[in-house]
CSV table of C-alpha atoms and ligand atoms in Angstrom, one decimal:
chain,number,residue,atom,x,y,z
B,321,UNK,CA,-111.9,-71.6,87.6
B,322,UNK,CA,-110.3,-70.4,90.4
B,323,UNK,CA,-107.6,-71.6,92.5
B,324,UNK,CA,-110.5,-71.9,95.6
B,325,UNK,CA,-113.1,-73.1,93.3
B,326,UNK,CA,-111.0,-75.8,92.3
B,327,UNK,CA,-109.8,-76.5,96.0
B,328,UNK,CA,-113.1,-76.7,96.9
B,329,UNK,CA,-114.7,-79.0,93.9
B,330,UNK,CA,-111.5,-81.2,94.9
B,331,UNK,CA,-112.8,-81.9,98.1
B,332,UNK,CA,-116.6,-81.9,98.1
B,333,UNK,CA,-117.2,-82.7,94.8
B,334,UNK,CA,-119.2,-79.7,94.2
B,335,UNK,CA,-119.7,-76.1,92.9
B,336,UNK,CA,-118.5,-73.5,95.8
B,337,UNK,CA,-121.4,-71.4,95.7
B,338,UNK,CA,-120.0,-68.6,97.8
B,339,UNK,CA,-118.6,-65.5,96.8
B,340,UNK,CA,-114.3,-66.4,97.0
B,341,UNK,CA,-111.2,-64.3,96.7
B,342,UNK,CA,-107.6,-65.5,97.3
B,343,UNK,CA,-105.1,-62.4,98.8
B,344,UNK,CA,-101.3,-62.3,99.3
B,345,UNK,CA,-100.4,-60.7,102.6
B,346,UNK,CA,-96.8,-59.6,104.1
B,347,UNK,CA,-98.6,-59.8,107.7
B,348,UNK,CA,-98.3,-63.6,108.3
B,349,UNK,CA,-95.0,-65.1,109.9
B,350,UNK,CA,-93.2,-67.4,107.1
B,351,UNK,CA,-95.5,-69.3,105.1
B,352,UNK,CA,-98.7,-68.1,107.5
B,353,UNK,CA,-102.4,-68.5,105.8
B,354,UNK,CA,-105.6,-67.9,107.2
B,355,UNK,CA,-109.2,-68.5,105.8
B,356,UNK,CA,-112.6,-67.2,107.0
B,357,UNK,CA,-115.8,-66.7,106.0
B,358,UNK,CA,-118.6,-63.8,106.2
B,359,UNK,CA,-122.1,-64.5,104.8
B,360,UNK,CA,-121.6,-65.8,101.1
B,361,UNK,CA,-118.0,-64.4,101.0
B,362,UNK,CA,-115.1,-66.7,101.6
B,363,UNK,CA,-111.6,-65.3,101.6
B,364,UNK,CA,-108.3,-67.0,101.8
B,365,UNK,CA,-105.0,-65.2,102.8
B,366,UNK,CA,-101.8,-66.3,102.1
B,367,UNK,CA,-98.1,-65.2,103.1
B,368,UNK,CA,-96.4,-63.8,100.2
B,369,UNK,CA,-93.4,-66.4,100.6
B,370,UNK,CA,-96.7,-69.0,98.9
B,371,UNK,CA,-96.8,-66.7,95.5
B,372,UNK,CA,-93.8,-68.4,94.0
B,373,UNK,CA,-94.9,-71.9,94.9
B,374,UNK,CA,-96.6,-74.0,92.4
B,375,UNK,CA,-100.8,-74.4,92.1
B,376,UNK,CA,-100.5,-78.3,92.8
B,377,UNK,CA,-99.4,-77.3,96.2
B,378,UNK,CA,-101.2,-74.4,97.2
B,379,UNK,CA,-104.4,-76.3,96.2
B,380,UNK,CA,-103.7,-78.5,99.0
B,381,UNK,CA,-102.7,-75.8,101.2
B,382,UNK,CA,-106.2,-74.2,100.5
B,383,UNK,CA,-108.0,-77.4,100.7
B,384,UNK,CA,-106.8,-77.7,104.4
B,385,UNK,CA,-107.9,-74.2,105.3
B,386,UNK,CA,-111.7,-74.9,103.4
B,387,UNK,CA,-111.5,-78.3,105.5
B,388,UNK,CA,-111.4,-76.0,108.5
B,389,UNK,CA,-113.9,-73.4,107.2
B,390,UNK,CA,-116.6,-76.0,106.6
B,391,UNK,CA,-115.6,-79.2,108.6
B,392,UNK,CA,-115.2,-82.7,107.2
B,393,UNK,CA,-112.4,-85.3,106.8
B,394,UNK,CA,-110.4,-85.4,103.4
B,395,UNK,CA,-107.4,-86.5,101.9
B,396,UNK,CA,-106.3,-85.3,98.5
B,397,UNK,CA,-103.3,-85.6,96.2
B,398,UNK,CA,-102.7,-82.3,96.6
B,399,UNK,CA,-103.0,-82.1,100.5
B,400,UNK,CA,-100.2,-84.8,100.4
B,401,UNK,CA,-98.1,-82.2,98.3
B,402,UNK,CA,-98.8,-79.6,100.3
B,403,UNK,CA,-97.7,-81.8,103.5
B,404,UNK,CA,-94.5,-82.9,102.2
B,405,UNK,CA,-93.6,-79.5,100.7
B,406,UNK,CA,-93.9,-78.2,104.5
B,407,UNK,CA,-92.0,-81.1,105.8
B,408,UNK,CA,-88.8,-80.2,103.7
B,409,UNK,CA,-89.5,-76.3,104.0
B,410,UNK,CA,-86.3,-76.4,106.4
B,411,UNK,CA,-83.6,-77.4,104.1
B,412,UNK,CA,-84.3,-74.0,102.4
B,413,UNK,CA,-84.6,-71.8,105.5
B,414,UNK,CA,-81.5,-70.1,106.4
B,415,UNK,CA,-79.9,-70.2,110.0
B,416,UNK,CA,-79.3,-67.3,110.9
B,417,UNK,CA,-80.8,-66.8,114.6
B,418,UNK,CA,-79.0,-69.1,116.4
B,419,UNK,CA,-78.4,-68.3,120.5
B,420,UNK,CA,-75.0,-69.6,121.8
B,421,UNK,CA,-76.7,-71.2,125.1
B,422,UNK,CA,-78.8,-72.8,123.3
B,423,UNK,CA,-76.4,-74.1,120.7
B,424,UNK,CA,-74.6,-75.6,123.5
B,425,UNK,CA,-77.8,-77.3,124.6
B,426,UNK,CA,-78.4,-78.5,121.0
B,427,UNK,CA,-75.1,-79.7,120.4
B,428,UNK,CA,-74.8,-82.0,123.6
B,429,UNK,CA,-78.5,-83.5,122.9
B,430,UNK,CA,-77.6,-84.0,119.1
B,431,UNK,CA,-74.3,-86.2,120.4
B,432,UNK,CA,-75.8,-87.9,123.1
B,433,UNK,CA,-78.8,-89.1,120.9
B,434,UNK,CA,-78.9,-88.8,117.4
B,435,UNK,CA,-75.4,-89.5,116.9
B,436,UNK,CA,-74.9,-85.5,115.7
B,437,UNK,CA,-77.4,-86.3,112.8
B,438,UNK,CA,-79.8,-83.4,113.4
B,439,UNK,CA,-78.9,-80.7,111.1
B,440,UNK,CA,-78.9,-77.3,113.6
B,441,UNK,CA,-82.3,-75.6,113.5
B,442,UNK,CA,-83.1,-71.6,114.3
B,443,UNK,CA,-82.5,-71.9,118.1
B,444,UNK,CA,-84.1,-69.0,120.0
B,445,UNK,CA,-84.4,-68.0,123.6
B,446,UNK,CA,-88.3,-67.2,124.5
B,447,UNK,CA,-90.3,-65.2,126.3
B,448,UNK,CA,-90.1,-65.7,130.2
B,449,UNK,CA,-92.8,-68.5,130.2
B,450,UNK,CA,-93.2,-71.3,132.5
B,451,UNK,CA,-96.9,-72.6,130.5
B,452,UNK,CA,-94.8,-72.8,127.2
B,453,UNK,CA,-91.2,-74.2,128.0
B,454,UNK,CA,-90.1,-74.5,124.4
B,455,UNK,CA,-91.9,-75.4,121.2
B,456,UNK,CA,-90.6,-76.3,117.5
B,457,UNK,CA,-91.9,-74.0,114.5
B,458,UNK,CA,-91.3,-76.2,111.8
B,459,UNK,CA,-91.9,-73.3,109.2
B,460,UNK,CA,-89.4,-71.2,110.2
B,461,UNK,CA,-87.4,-74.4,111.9
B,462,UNK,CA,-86.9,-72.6,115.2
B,463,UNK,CA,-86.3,-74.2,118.1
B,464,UNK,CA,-87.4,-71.7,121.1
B,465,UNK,CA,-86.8,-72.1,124.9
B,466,UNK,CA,-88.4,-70.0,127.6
B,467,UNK,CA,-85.7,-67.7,129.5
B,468,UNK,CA,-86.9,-69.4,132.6
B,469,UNK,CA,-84.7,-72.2,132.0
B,470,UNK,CA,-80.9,-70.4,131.3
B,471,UNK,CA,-79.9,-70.8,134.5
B,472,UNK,CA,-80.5,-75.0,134.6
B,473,UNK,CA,-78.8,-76.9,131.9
B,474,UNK,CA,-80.2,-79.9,132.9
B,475,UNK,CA,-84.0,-78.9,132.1
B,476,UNK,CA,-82.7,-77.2,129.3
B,477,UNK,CA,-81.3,-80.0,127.9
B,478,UNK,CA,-84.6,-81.7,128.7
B,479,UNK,CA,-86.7,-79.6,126.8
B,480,UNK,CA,-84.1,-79.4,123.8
B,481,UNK,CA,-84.3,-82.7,124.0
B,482,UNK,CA,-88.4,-82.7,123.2
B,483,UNK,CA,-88.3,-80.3,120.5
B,484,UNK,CA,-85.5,-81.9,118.6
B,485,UNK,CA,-87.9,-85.0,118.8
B,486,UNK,CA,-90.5,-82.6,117.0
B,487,UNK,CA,-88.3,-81.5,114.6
B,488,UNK,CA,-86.7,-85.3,113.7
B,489,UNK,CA,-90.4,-86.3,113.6
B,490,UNK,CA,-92.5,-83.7,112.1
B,491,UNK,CA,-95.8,-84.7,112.2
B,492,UNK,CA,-98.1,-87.9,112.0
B,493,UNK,CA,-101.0,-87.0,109.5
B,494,UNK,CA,-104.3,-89.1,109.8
B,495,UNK,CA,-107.3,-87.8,108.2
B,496,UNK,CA,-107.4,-83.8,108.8
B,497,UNK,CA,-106.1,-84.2,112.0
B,498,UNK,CA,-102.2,-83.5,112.8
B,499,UNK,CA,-100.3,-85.5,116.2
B,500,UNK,CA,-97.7,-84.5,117.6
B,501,UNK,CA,-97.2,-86.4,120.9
B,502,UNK,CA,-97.8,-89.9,119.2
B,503,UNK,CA,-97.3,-93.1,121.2
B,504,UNK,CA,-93.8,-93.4,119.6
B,505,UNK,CA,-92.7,-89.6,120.5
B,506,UNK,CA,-93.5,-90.2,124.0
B,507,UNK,CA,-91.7,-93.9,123.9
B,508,UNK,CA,-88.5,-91.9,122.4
B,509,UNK,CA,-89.2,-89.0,125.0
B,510,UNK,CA,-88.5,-91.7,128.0
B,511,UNK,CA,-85.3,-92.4,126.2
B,512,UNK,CA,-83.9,-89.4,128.0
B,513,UNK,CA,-80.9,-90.3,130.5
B,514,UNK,CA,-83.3,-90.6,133.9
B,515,UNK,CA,-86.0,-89.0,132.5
B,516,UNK,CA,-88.6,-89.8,135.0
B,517,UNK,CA,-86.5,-88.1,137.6
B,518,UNK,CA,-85.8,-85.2,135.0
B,519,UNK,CA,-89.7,-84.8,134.9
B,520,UNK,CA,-90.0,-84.8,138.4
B,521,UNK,CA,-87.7,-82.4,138.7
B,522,UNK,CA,-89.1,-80.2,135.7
B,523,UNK,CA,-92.5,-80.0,138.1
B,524,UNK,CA,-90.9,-78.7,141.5
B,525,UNK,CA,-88.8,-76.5,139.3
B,526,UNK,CA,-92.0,-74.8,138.3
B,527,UNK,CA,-94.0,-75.0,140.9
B,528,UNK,CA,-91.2,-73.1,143.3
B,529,UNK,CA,-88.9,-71.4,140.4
B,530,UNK,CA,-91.4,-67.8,141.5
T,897,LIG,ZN1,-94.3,-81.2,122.3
């Protein structure tokens, strides 16, 4: 049986009737996957960094991406797998792309809050963007910070600050569905020294920075 056949018999407890093929692809970033579907045939892609990893896990992998393809709620043994497997993906990832500014920025968040206890991710500078300030890619574990905010370290620090809490945190699972601004994130996101006022200041910075 195949790998998809099995995935899908995992979750639904039937046959997969459709046609199925599973492909490798050097055209994802890290660890990338896609699924979709035309008429009968259903066909997964997977970033070649998945070849090496074991079936248990890319069974779960697959499983979320069939969950996507034909809807429903499920949790399996091997979705757990596949979960914590991408939750310790950075231990393995080298550093290598790491911006001096932003190190700085890192560097005073990680004394000031987590006691220096964050081990120093990817941090890159963005694209000029004031929609996405900074966001956490927890596959690659890169930290990225739009080049609209070199100029104020306070901001910067800010938004460091957020994305650190996305890296410490990961991600909440609950049925099929992934948060990432939980109740507790935004609790630990106020923790920020005047971070009201920081806000405040965020939102006039963008509304006059152009
Ligand atoms: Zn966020």
């Amino acid at each position: 049986m195949s790998l998809i056949s099995e995935a899908f018999k995992g979750l639904y407890g039937r046959e997969l009737e459709l046609e199925s093929k599973l492909r490798y692809s050097g055209r994802f970033k890290p660890y990338g996957a896609n699924a979709f579907r035309s008429g009968s045939y259903v066909e997964i892609r997977l970033g070649r960094e998945w070849k090496p990893v074991s079936d248990d896990i890319k069974m779960g992998l697959v499983q979320e991406l069939l969950l996507k393809l034909f809807k429903g709620k499920a949790n399996t043994d091997n979705i757990d797998m596949y979960n914590s497997f991408i939750k310790k993906l950075h231990i393995a990832i080298p550093k290598d792309n790491v911006d001096p500014l932003l190190r700085e920025s890192f560097d005073r968040v990680n004394d000031k809050y987590f006691f220096g206890l964050v081990e120093m991710p990817n941090l890159m500078i963005g694209p000029r963007s004031r929609s996405t300030l900074g966001n956490y890619n927890f596959k690659t574990d890169t930290i990225k910070i739009s080049s609209i905010l070199k100029k104020n370290q306070e901001l910067m620090d800010y938004v460091m600050y957020h994305e650190v809490l996305h890296k410490k945190n990961k991600f909440n699972k609950s049925g099929s569905k992934t948060y990432y601004h939980t109740s507790k994130f935004r609790n630990e996101e106020r923790q920020f020294e005047n971070q009201e006022e920081v806000e405040n200041k965020l939102k006039w910075f963008l509304r006059f920075k152009f």
